[in-house]
mmCIF file of C-alpha atoms in Angstrom:
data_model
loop_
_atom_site.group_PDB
_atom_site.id
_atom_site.type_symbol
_atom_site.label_atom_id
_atom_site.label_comp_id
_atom_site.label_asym_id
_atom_site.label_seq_id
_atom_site.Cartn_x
_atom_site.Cartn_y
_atom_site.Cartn_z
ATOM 1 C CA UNK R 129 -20.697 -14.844 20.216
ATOM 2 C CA UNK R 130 -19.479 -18.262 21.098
ATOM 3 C CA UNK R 131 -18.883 -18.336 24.743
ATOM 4 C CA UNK R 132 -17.717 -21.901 27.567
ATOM 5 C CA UNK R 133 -19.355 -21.764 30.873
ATOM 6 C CA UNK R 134 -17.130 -23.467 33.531
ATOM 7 C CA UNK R 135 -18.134 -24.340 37.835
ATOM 8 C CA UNK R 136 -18.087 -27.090 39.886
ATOM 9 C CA UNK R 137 -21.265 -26.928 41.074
ATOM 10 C CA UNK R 138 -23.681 -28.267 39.118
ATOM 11 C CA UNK R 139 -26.558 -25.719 40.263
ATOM 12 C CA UNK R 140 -24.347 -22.999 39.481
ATOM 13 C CA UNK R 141 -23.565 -24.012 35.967
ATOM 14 C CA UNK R 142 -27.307 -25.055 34.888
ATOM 15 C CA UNK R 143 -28.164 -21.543 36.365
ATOM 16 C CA UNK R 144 -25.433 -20.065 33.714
ATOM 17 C CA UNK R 145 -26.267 -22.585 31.333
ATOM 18 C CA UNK R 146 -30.229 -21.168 31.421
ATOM 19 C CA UNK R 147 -29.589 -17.776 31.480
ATOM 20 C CA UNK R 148 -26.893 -17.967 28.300
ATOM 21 C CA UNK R 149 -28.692 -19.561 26.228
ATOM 22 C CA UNK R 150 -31.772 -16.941 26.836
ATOM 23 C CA UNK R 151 -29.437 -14.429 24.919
ATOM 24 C CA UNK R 152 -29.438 -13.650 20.959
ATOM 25 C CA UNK R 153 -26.869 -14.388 18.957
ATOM 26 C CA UNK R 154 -25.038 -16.435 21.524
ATOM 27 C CA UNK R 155 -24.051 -20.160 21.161
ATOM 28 C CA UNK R 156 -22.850 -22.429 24.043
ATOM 29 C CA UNK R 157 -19.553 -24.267 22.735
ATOM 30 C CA UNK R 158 -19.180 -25.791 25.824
ATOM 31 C CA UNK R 159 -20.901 -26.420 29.636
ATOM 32 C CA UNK R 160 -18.094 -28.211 32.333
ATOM 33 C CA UNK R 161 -17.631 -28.641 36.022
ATOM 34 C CA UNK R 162 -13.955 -28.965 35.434
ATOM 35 C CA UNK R 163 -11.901 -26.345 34.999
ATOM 36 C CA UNK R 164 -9.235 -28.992 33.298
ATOM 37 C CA UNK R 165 -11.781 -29.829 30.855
ATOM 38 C CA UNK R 166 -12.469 -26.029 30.403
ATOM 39 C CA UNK R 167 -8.963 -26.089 29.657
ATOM 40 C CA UNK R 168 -8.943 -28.603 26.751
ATOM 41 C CA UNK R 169 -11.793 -27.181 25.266
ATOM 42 C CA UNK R 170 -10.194 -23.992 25.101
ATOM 43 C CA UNK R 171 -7.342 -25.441 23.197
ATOM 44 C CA UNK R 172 -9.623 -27.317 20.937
ATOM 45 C CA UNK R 173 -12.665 -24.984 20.404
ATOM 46 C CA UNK R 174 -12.943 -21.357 19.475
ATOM 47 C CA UNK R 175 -14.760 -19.270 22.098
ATOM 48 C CA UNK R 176 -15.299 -15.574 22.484
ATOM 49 C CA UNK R 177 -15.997 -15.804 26.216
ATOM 50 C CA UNK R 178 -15.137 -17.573 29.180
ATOM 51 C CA UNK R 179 -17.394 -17.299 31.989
ATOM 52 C CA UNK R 180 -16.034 -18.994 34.933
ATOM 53 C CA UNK R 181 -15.865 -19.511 38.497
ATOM 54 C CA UNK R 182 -13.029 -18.671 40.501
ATOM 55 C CA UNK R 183 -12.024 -21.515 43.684
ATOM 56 C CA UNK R 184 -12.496 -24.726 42.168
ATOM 57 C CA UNK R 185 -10.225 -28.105 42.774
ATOM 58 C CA UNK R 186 -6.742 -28.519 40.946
ATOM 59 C CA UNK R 187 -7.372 -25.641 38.663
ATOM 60 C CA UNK R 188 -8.782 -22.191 39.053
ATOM 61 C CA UNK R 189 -10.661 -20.064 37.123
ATOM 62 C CA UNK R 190 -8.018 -17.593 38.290
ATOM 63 C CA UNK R 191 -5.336 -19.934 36.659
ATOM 64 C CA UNK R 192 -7.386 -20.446 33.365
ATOM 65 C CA UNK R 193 -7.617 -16.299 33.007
ATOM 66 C CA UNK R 194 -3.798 -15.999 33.435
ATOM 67 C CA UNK R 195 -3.194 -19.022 30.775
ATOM 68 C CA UNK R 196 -5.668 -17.150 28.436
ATOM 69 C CA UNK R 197 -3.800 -13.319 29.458
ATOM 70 C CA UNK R 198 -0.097 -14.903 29.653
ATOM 71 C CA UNK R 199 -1.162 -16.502 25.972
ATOM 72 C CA UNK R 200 -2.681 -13.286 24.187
ATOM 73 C CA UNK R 201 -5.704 -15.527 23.576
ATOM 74 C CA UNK R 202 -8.695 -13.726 22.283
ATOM 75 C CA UNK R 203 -10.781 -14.471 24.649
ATOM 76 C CA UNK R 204 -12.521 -12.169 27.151
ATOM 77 C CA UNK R 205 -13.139 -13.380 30.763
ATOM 78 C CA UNK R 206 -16.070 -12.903 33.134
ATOM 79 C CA UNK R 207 -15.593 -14.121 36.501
ATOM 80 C CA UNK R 208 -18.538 -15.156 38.694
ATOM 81 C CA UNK R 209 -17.921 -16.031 41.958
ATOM 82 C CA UNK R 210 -18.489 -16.301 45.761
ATOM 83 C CA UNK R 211 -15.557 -14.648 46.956
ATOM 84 C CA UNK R 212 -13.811 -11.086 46.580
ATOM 85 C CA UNK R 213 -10.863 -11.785 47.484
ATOM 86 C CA UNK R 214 -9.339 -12.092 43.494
ATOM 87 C CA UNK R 215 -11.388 -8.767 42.172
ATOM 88 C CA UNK R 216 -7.929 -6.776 42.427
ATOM 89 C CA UNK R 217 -5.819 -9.442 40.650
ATOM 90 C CA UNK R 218 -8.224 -10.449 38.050
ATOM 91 C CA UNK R 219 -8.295 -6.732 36.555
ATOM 92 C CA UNK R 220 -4.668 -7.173 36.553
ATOM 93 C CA UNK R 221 -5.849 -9.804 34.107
ATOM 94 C CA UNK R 222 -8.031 -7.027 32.341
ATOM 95 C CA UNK R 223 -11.417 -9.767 32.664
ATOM 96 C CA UNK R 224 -13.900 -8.199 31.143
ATOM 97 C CA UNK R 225 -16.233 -8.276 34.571
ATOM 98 C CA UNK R 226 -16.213 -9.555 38.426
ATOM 99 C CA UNK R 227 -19.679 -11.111 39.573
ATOM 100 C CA UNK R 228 -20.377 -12.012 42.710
ATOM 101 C CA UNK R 229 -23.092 -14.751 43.760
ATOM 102 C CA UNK R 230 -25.392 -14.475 43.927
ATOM 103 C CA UNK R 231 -26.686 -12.413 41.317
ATOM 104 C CA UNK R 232 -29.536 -11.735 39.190
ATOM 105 C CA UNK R 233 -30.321 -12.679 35.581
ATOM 106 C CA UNK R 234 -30.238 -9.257 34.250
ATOM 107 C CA UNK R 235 -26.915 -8.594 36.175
ATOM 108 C CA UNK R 236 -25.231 -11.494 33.537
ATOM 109 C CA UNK R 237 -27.040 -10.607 30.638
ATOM 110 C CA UNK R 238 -26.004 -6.787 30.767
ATOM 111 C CA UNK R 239 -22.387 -7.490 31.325
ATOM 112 C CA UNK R 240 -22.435 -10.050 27.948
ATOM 113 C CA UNK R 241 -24.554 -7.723 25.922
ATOM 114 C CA UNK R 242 -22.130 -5.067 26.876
ATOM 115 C CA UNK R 243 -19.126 -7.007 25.539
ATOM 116 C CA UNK R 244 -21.047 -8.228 22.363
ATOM 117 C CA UNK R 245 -21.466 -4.076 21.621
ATOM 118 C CA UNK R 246 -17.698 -3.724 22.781
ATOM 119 C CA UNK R 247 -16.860 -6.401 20.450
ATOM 120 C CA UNK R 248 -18.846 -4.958 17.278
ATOM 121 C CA UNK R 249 -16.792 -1.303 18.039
ATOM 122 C CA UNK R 250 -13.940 -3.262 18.008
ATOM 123 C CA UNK R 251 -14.473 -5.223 14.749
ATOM 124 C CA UNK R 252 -14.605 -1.909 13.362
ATOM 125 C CA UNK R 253 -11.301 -0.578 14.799
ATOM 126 C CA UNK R 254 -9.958 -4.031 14.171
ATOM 127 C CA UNK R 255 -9.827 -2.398 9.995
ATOM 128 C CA UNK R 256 -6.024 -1.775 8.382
ATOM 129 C CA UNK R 257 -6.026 1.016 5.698
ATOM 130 C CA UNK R 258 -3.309 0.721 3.094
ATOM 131 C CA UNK R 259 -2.282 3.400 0.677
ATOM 132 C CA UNK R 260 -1.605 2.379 -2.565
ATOM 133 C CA UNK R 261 -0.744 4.385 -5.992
ATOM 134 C CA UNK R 262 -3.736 4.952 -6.773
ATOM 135 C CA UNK R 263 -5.682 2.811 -3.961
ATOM 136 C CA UNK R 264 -6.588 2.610 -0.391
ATOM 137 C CA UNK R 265 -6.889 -1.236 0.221
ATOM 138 C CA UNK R 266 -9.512 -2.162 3.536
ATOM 139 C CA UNK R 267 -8.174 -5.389 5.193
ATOM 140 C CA UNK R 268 -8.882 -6.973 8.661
ATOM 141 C CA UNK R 269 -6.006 -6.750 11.090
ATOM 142 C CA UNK R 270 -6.237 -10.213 12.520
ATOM 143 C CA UNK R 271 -5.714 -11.667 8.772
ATOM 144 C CA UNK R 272 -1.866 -10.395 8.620
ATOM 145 C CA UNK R 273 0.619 -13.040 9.106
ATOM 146 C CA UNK R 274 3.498 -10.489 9.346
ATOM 147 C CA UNK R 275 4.577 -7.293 7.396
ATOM 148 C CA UNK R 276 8.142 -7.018 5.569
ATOM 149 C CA UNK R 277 10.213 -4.519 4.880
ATOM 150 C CA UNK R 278 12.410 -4.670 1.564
ATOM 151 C CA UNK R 279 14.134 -1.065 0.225
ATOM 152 C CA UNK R 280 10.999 1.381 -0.373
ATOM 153 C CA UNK R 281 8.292 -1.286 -0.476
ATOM 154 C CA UNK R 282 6.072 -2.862 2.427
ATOM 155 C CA UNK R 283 4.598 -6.480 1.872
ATOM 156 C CA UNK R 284 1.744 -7.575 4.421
ATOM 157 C CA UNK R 285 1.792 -11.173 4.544
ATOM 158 C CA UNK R 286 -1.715 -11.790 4.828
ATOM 159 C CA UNK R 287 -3.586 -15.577 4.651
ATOM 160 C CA UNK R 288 -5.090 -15.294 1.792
ATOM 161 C CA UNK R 289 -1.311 -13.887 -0.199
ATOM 162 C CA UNK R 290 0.965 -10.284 -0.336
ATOM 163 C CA UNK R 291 -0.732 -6.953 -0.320
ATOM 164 C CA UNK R 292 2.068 -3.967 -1.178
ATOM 165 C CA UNK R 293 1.960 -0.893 0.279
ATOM 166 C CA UNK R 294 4.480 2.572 -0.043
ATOM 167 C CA UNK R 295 3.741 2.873 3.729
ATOM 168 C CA UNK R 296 6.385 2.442 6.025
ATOM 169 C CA UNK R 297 6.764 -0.195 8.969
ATOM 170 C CA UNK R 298 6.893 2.605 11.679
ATOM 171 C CA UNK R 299 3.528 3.997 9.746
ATOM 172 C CA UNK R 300 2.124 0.596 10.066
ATOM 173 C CA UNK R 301 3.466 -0.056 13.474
ATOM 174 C CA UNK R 302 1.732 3.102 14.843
ATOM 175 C CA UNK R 303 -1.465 1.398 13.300
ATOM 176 C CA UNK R 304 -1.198 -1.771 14.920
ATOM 177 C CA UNK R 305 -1.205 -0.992 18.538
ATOM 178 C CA UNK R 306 -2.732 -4.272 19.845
ATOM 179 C CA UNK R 307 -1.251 -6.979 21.628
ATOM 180 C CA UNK R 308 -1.160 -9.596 19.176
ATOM 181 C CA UNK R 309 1.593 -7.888 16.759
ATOM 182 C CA UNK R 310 5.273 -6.731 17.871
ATOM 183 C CA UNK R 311 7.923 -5.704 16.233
ATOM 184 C CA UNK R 312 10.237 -8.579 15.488
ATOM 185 C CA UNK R 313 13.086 -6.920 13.642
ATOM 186 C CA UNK R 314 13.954 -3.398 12.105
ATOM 187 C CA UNK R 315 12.429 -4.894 8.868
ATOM 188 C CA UNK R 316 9.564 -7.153 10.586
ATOM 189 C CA UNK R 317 6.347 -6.838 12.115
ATOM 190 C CA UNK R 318 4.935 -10.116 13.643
ATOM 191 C CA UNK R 319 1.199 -11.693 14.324
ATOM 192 C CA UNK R 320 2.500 -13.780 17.328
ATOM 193 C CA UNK R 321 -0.732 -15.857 16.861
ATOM 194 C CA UNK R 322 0.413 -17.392 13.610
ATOM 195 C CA UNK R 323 4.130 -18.092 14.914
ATOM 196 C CA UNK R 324 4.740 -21.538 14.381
ATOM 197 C CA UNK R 325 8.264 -21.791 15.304
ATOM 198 C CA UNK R 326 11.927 -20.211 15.540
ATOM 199 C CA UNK R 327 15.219 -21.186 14.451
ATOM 200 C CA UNK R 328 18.461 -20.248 15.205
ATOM 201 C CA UNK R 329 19.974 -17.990 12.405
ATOM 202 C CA UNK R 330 23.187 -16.019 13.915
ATOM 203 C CA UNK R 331 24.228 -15.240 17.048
ATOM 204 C CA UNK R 332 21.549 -12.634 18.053
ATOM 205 C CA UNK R 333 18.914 -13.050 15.661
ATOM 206 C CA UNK R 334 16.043 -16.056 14.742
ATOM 207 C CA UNK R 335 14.500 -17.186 11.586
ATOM 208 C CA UNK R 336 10.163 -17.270 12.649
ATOM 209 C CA UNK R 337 8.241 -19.730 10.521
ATOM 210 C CA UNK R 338 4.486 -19.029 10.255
ATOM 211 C CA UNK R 339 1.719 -21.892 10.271
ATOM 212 C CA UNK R 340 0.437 -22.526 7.135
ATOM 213 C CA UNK R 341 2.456 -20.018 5.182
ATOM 214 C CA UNK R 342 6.358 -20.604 3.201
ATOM 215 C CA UNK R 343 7.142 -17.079 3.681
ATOM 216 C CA UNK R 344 9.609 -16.066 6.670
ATOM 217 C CA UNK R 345 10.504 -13.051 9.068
ATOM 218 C CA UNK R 346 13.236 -12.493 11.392
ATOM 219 C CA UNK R 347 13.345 -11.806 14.928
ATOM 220 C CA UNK R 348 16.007 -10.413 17.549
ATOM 221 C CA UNK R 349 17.305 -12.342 20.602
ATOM 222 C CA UNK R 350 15.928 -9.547 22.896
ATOM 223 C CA UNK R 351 12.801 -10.051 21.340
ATOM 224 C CA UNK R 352 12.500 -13.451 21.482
ATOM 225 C CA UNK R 353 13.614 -13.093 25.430
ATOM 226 C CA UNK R 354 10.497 -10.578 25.418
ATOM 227 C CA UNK R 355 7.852 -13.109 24.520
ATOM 228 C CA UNK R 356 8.890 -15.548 26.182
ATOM 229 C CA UNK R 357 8.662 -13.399 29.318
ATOM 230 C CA UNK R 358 5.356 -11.282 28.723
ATOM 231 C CA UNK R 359 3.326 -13.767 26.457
ATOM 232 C CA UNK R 360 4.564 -17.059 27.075
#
């Protein structure tokens, strides 16, 4: 689990710092006082886990959970903090845990350990079966690009190229409950996470281009006005 510790006291973060780095399989990607520099990092680095503080100066860890929840990033949050005054709010930002200072050593290390099992039930979950003729074809959800609908036939648009499948896109939809995919179009299901960009095709409708992939999907207005109000 790769996790960013972020608090603007220094005696704070070297006691996260120790404690962290006491756990198995964990790896520190990055240790700030800023919560700015948190910031970057999180645009530049992949982390599993932010564990933050919550009042520090010009940015809060408050503010860095809502840019992570308003951006469907895949990344869960664990607050630790002096004050209580947020717990209600951040759970509105479904963080994975509320600490409050001070705490103990085994108080941190239970709530991580609990999200690295959470995280190894959810790999499992995180599995796509598609029928085939004669097949039933095991990928990982967080590999699909998008999924297209043409006449009787379903292609998932995955990174690594097409997969076909007889199953339909309500099927499919039903399957992929999470927040990273919505349905686009009548014919399209989206991974917003590999959206790259969208262009104006007719009045009520968008051409979405995907990064690193030639292939294209279509999206309504109304959905468009959706993400922009729930994930962006």
């Amino acid at each position: 689990m790769k996790i960013g510790l972020v608090d603007d006291r220094m005696i704070d973060l070297d006691k996260l710092l120790a404690i962290v780095q006491g756990i198995s399989d964990v790896e520190v990607v990055f240790s700030t006082l800023s919560a700015e520099e948190a910031y970057d990092q999180i645009k530049k680095e992949s982390i599993d886990l932010l564990i933050a503080d919550i009042e520090m100066p010009n940015l809060s860890g408050y503010e860095l959970a809502d840019i992570i929840h308003s951006h469907a990033l895949d990344i869960s949050v664990i607050f630790v903090t002096g004050t209580s005054g947020y717990a209600v709010h951040a759970f509105e930002l479904n963080v994975h845990d509320y600490i409050m200072k001070p705490y103990s050593k085994d108080r941190l290390i239970q709530s991580i350990e609990r999200l690295m099992e959470k995280s190894k039930s959810a790999e499992i979950t995180g599995r796509l079966y598609l029928k085939q003729k004669n097949d039933i074809h095991i990928i990982q959800k967080k590999d699909i690009v998008f999924i297209e609908r043409s006449g009787r036939s379903t292609t998932i648009h995955m990174k690594s190229g097409p997969i076909k499948t007889y199953q339909t896109l309500n099927e499919l939809e039903g399957e992929l409950r999470e927040r990273d995919f919505l349905r686009s179009h009548r014919s399209f299901i989206i991974n917003i996470h590999y959206v790259k960009n969208f262009s104006l095709y007719a009045k009520n409708s968008y051409i979405v281009t995907f990064e690193g992939m030639e292939e294209q999907a279509m999206i309504t207005k109304e959905k468009v006005d959706f993400l922009q109000n729930h994930y962006f």
